[in-house]
Coordinates of C-alpha atoms in Angstrom, one line a residue:
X1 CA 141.3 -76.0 68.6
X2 CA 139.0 -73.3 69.1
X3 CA 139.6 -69.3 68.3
X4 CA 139.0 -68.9 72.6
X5 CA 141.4 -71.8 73.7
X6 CA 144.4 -69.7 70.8
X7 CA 143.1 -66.4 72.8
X8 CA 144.1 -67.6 75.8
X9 CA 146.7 -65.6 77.6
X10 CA 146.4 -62.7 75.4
X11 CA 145.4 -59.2 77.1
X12 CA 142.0 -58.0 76.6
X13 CA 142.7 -55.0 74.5
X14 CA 144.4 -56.7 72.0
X15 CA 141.6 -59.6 71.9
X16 CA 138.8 -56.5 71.6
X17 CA 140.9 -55.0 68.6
X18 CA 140.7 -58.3 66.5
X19 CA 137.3 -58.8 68.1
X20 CA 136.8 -55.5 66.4
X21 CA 137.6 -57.0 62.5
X22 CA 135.6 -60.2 63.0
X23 CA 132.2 -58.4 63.9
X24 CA 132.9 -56.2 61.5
X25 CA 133.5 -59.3 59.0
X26 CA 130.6 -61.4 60.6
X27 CA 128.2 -58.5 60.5
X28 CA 129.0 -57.6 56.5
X29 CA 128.4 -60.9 55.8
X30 CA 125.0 -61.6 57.7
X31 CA 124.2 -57.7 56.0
X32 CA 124.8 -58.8 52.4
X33 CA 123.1 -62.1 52.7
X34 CA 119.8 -60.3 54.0
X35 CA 119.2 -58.3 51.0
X36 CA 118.9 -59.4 47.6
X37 CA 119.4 -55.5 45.8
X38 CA 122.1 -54.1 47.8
X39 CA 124.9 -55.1 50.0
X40 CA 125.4 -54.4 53.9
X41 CA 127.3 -50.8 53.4
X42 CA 124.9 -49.9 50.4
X43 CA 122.4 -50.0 53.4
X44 CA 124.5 -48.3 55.8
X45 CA 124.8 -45.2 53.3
X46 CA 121.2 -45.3 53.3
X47 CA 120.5 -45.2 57.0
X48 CA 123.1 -42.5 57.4
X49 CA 121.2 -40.5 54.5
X50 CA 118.2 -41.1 56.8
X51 CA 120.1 -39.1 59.4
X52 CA 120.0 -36.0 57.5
X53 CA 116.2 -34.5 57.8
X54 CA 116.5 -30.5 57.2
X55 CA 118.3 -30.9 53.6
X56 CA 120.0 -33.7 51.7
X57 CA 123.9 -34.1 52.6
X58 CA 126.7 -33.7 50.3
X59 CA 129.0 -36.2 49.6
X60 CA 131.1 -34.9 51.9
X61 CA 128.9 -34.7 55.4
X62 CA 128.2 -38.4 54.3
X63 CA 131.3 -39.4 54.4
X64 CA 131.9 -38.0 57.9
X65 CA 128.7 -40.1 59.3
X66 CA 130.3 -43.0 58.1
X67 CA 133.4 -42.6 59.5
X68 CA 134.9 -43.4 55.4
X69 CA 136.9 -41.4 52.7
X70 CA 134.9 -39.4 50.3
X71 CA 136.2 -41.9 47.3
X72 CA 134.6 -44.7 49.0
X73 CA 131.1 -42.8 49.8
X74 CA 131.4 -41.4 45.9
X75 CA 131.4 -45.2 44.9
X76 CA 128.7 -46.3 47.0
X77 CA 127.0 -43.5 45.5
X78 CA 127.3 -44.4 42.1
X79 CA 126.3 -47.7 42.5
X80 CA 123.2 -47.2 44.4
X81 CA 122.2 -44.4 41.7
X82 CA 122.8 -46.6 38.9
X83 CA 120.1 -49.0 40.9
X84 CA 117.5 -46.2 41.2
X85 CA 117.7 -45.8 45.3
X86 CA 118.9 -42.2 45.3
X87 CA 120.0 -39.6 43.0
X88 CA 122.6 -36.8 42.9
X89 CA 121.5 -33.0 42.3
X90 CA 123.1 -29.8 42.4
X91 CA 123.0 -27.3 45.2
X92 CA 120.2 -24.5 44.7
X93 CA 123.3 -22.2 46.2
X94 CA 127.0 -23.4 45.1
X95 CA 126.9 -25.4 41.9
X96 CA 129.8 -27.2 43.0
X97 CA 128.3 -29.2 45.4
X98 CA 126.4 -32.1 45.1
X99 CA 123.5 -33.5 47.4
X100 CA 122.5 -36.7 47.3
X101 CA 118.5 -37.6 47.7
X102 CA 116.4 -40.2 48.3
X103 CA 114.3 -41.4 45.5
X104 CA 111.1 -43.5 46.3
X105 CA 112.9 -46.9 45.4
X106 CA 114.5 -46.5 48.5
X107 CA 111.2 -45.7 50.6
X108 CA 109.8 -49.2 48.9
X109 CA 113.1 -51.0 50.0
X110 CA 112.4 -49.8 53.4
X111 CA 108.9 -51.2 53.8
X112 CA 109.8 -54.5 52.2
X113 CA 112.9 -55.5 54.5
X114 CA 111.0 -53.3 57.6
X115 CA 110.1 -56.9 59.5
X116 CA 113.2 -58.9 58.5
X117 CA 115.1 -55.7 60.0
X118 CA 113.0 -55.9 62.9
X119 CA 113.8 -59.3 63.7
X120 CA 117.2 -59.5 63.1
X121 CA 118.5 -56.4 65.6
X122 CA 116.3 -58.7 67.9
X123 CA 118.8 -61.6 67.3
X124 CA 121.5 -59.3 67.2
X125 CA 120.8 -58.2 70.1
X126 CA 119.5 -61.3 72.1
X127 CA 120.6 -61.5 75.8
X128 CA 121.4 -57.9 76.4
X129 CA 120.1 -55.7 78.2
X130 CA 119.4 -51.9 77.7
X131 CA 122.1 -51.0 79.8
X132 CA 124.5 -53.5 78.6
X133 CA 123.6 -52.2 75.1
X134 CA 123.8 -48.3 76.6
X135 CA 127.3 -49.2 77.7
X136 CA 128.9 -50.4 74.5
X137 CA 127.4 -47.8 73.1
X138 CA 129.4 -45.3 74.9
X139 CA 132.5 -47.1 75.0
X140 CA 132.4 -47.4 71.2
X141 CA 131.6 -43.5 71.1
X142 CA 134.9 -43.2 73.5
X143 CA 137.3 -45.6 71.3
X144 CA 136.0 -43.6 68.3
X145 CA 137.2 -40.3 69.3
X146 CA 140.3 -41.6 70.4
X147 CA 140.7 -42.8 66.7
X148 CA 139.8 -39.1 65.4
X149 CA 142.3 -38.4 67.5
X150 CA 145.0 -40.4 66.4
X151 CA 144.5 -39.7 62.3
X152 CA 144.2 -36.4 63.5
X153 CA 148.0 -36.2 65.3
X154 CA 149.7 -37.8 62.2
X155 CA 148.5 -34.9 59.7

């Protein structure tokens, strides 16, 4: 029996919850077979450190582009450092903080994986179309902030 004929009957909302865990699943997976130095949320923590173009984030602001706990970021951290992608150094103004930069490991990751990259959000995204893709995008954005919302009401 296939996973649509067991969904059968079941509402929507529920179906896009679990949806929700097996893309997230499918897409780790596919992410940590594609690159032989770091796994698929190593990478996200990169492209997320891309995001930040006046000064390097702290552990902190990282944390709250990826949508995870600052324990988890710290440990991504760690590893990718102890690989040479990105180092950690103190804030020229408050000591206490820590920013984390790029090194130039990372920039020769990027141009080695740049066409693989290339063609897989082209497979990823096969059959879509802009506004399709536009849409989910939004809707995403929407469920999101309903889940800020949520952790936000129990504390």
């Amino acid at each position: 029996m296939d996973r649509n004929q067991l969904l059968e009957g079941m509402d929507n909302e529920r179906i896009l919850f679990g949806l929700f865990f097996v893309f997230g699943n499918r897409l780790q997976a596919a992410g940590d077979s594609f690159y032989d130095e770091i796994t698929c949320k190593q990478f996200f923590l990169l492209i997320c450190l891309s995001l930040f173009q006046d000064e390097e984030p702290t552990v902190n602001q990282l944390a709250e582009v990826m949508g995870s706990s600052h324990q988890n970021v710290k440990q991504i951290i760690n590893k990718l450092e102890e690989k040479g992608f990105l180092i950690t150094v103190s804030d020229q103004t408050d000591k206490r903080k820590m920013r984390i930069k790029q090194t130039n490991k990372m920039n020769d990751l990027k141009v080695k994986y740049e066409k693989q990259e290339m063609a897989f959000m082209k497979h990823l995204y096969s059959g879509l179309t802009p506004q399709q893709i536009a849409d989910t995008v939004q809707v995403i954005k929407m469920m999101e902030n309903n889940l800020i919302k949520i952790k936000e009401n129990k504390e």
